[in-house]
CSV table of C-alpha atoms and ligand atoms in Angstrom, one decimal:
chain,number,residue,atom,x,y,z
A,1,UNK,CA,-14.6,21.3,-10.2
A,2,UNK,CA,-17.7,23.1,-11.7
A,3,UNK,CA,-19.2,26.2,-10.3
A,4,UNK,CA,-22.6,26.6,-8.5
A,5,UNK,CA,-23.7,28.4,-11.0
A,6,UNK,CA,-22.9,26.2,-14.0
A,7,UNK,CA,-24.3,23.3,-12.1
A,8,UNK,CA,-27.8,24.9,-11.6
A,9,UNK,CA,-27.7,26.2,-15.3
A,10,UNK,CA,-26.9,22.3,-16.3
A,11,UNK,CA,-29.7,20.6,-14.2
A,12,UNK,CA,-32.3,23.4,-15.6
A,13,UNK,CA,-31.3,22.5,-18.8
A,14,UNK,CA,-32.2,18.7,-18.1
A,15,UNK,CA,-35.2,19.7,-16.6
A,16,UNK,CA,-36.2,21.4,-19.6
A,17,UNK,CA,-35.6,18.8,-22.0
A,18,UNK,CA,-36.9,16.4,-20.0
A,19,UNK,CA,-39.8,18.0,-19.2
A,20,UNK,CA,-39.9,18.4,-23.3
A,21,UNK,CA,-39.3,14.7,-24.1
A,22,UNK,CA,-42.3,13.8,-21.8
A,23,UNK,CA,-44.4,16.6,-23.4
A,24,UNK,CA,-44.6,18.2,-21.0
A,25,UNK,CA,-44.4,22.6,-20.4
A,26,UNK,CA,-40.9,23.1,-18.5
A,27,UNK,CA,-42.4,25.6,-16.7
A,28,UNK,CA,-44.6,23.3,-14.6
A,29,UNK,CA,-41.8,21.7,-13.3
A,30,UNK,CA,-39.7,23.9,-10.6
A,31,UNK,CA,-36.3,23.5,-9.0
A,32,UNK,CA,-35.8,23.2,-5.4
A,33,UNK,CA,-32.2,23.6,-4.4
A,34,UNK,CA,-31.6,21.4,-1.2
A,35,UNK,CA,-28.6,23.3,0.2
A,36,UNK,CA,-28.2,20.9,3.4
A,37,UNK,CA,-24.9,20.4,4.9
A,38,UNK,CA,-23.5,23.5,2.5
A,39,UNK,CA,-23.0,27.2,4.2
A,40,UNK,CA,-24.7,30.5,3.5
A,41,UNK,CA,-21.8,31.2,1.0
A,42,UNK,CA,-23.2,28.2,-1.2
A,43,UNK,CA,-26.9,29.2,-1.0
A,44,UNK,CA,-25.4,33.1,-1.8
A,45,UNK,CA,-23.8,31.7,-4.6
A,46,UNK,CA,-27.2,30.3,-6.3
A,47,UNK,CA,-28.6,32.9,-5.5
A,48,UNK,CA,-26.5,35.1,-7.8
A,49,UNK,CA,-27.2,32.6,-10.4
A,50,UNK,CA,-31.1,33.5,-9.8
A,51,UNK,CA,-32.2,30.1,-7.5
A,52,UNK,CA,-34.7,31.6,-5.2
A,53,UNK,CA,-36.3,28.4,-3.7
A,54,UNK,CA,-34.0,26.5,-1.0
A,55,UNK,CA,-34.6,23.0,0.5
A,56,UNK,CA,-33.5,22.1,3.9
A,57,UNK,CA,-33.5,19.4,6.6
A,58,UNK,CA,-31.9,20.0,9.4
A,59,UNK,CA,-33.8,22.6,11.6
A,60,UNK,CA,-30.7,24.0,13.5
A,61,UNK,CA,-29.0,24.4,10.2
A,62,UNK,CA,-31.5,25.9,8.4
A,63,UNK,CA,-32.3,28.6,10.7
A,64,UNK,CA,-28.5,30.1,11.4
A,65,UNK,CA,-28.6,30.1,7.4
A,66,UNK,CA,-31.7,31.7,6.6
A,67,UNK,CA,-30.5,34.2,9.2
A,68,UNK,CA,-27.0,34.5,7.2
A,69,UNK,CA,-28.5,34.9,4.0
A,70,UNK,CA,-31.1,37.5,5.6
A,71,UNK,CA,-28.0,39.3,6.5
A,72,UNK,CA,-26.4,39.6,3.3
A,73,UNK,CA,-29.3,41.8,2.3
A,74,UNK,CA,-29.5,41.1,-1.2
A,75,UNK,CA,-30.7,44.1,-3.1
A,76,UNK,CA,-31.5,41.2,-6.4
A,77,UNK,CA,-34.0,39.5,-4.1
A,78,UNK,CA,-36.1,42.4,-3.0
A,79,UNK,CA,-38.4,41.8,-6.3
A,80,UNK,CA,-38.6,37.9,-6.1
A,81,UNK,CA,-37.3,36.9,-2.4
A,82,UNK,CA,-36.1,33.6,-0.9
A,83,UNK,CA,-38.6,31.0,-0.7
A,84,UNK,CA,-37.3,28.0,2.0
A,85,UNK,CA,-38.8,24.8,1.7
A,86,UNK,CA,-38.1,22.5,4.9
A,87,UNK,CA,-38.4,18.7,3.7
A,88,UNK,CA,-36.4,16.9,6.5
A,89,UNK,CA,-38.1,15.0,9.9
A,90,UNK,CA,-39.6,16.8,11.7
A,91,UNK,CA,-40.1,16.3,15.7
A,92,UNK,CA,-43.5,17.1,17.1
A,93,UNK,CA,-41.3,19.9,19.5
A,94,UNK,CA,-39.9,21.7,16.6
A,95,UNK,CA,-42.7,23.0,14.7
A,96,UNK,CA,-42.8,26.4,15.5
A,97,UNK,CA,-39.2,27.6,13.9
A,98,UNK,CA,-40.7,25.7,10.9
A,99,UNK,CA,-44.1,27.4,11.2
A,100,UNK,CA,-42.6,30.5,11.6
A,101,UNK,CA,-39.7,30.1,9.4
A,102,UNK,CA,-40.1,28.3,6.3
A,103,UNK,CA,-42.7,29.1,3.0
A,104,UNK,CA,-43.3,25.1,2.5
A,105,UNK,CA,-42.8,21.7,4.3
A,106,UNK,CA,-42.6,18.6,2.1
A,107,UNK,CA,-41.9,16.0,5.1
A,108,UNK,CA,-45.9,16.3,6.7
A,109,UNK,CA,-46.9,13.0,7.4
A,110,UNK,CA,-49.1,12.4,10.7
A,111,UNK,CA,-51.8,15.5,11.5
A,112,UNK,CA,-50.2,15.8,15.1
A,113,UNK,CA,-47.3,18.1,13.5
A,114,UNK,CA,-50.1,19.8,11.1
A,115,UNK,CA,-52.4,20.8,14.0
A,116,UNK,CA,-49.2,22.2,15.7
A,117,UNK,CA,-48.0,24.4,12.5
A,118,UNK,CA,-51.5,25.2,11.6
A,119,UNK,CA,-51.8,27.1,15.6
A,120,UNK,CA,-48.4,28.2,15.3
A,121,UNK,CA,-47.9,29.6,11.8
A,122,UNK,CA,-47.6,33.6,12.2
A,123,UNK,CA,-51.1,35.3,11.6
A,124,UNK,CA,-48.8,38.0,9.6
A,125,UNK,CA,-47.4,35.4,7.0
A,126,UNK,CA,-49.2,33.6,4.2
A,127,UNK,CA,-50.7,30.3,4.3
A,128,UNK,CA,-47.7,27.8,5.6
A,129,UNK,CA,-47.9,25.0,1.8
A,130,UNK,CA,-48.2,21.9,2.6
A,131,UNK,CA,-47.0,18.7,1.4
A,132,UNK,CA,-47.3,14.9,2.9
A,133,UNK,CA,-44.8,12.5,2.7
A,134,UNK,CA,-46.1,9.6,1.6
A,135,UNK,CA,-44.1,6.1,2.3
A,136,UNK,CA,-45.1,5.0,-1.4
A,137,UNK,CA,-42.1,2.1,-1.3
A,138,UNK,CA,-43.4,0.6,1.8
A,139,UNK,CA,-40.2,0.7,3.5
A,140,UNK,CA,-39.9,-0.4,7.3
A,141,UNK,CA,-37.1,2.6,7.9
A,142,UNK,CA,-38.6,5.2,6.2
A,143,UNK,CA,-40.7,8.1,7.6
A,144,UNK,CA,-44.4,8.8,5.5
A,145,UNK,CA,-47.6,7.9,5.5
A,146,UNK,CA,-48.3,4.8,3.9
A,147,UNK,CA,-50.6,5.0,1.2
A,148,UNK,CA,-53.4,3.3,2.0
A,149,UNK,CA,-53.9,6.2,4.6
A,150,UNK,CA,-52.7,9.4,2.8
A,151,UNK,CA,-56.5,10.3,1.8
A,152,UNK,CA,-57.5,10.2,5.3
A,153,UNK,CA,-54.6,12.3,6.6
A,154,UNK,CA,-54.9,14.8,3.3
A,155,UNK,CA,-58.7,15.2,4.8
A,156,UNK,CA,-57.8,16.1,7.9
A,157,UNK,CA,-55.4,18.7,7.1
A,158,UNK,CA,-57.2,19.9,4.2
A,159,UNK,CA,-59.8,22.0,6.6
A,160,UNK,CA,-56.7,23.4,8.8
A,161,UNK,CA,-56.3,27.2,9.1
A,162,UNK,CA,-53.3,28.8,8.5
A,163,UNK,CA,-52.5,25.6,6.0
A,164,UNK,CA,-52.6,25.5,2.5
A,165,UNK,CA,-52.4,21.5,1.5
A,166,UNK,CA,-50.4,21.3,-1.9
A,167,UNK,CA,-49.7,17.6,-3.0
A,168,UNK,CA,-47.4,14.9,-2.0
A,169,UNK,CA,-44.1,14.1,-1.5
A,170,UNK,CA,-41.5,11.1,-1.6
A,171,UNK,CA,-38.3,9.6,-1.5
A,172,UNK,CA,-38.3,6.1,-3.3
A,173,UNK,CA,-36.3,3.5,-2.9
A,174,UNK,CA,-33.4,4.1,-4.1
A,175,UNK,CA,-32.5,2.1,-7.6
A,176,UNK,CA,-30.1,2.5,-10.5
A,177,UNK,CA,-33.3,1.5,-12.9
A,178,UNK,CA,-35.2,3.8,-14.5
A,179,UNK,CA,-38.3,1.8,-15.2
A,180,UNK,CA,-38.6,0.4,-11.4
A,181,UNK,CA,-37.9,4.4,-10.4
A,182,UNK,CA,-41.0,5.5,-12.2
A,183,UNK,CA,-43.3,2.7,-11.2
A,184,UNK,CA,-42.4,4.3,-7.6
A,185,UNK,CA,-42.9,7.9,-9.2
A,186,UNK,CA,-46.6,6.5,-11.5
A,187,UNK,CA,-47.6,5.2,-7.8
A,188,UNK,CA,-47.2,8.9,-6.3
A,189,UNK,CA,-49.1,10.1,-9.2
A,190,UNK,CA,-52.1,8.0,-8.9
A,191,UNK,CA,-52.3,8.4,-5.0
A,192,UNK,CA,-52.7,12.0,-5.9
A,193,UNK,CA,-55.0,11.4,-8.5
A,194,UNK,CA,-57.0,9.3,-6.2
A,195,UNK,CA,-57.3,12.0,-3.5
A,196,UNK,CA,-57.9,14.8,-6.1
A,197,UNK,CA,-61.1,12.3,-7.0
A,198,UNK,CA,-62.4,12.4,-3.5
A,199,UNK,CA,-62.7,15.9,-3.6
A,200,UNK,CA,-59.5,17.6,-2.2
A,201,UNK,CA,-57.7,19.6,-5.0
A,202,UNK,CA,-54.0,19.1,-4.7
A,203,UNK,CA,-51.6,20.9,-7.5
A,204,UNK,CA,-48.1,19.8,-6.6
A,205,UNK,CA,-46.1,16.5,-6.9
A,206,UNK,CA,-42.8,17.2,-5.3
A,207,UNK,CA,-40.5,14.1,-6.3
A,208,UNK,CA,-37.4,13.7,-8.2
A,209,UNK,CA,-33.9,14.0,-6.6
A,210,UNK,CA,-30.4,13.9,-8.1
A,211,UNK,CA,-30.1,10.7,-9.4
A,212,UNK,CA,-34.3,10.1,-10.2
A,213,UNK,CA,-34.5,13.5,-12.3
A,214,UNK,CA,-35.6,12.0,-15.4
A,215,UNK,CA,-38.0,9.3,-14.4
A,216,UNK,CA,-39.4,12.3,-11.9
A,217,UNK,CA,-40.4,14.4,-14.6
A,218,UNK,CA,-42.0,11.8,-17.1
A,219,UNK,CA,-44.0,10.6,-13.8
A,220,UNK,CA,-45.4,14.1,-13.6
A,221,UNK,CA,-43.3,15.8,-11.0
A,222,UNK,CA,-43.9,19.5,-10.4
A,223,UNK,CA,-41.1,19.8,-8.1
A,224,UNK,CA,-38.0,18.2,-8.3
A,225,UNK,CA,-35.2,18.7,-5.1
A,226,UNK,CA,-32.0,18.9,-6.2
A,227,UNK,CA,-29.1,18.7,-3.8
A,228,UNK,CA,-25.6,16.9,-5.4
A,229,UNK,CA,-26.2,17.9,-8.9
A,230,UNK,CA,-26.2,21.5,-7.9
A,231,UNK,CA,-23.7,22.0,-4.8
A,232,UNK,CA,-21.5,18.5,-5.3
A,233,UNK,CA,-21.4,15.9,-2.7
A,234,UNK,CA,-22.2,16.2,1.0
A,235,UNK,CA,-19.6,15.9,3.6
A,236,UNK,CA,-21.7,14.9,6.9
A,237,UNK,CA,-18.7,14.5,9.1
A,238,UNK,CA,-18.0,18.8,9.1
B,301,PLP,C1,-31.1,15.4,0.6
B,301,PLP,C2,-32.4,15.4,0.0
B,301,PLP,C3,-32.7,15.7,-1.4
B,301,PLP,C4,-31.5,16.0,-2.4
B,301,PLP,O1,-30.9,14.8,-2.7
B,301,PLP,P1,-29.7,14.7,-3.9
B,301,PLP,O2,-29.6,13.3,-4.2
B,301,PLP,O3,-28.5,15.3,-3.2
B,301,PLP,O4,-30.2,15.5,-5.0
B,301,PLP,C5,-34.0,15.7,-1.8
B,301,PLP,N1,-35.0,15.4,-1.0
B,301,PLP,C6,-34.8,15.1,0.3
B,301,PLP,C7,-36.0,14.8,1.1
B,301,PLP,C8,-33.6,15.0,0.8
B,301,PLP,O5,-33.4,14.7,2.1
């Protein structure tokens, strides 16, 4: 089995040459490390190997291991500390672990849970960044906004205090084909655009997982999350 280590310094190097093969500067595009399901020891691990931004769903979870991590005191961070990303549901009760918390949400996607992290983000951190989740497949099951009312929602949060609204986020549809992966992807992009035209200034697309890395990144993405490339497969049932 491959290391941590050798598995983030494998999916950076695809993210530079893809980025390359689209054109595109490598350095636009960053890495965020989705450690669900895998211990403190794992995100300690990529840590070493200089990941600094961490992706996680599962509230619970992801506070008893920002907590371990916190505890390890890690004398390398102290120039360019942790940065945790929560990109998971999110109940309307929950928001204030994740306001107080977490650097970024991805998963934003009705203005109920913005007002609530917007009054509940700590006066003493920055602004909380902010990402919707946009539905762009149109699937029944899956959480998001739907499209056709992303601009409205990106409106409403864009004059929130306390928020700092970056882009959009989603999770496709999951297919084995490139070209019907980045039509998903192309779709993301141009909702952005569209919003960006209406006035609100938007700088991040956060798409691209695992097994979507490639199309991702010639669609534009700024941030791709990256779980089973980088700590193997998960094992829900521990
Ligand atoms: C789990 C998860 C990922 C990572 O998926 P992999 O296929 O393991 O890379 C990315 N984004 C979201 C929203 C996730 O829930």
């Amino acid at each position: 089995m491959s290391s941590i280590s050798d598995n983030l310094q494998a999916v950076l190097a695809h993210i530079h040459a893809y980025a390359q093969q689209s054109g595109r500067d490598p350095s636009q595009v960053d890495l965020l490390a989705v450690s669900k399901t895998f211990g403190a020891d794992a995100v300690l691990e990529a840590v070493a190997a200089g990941q600094r931004r961490f992706g996680e769903n599962y509230l619970q979870e992801a506070l008893d291991k920002i907590q371990a991590v916190q505890a390890a005191k890690l004398v390398s961070t102290a120039a360019w500390p942790l940065e945790w990303h929560f990109i998971g549901p999110i109940q309307s009760n929950k928001t204030r672990p994740i306001a107080e918390h977490f650097a970024w949400v991805h998963s934003v996607d009705r203005e109920k849970i913005a007002l609530r992290l917007s009054e509940q983000r700590p006066d003493h951190l920055p602004s909380l960044n902010i990402c919707l989740q946009v539905n762009i497949s149109g699937e029944e099951s899956k959480s998001g906004v739907l499209p056709a009312e992303a601009l409205a929602l990106a409106q409403q949060i864009a004059v929130l205090p306390r928020l700092s609204l970056r882009g959009l986020m989603a999770v496709p549809e999951a297919s084995d084909d490139e070209q019907q992966q980045r039509r998903a992807f192309r779709q993301l992009k141009e909702l952005s655009q569209s919003i960006q035209a209406a006035g609100i200034a938007l700088d991040t697309l956060s798409m691209g997982m695992s097994s979507d890395l490639h199309a991702a990144i010639a669609e534009g993405s700024t941030m791709v999350r990256v779980g089973t490339a980088i700590f193997g497969n998960r094992n829900y049932a521990k």
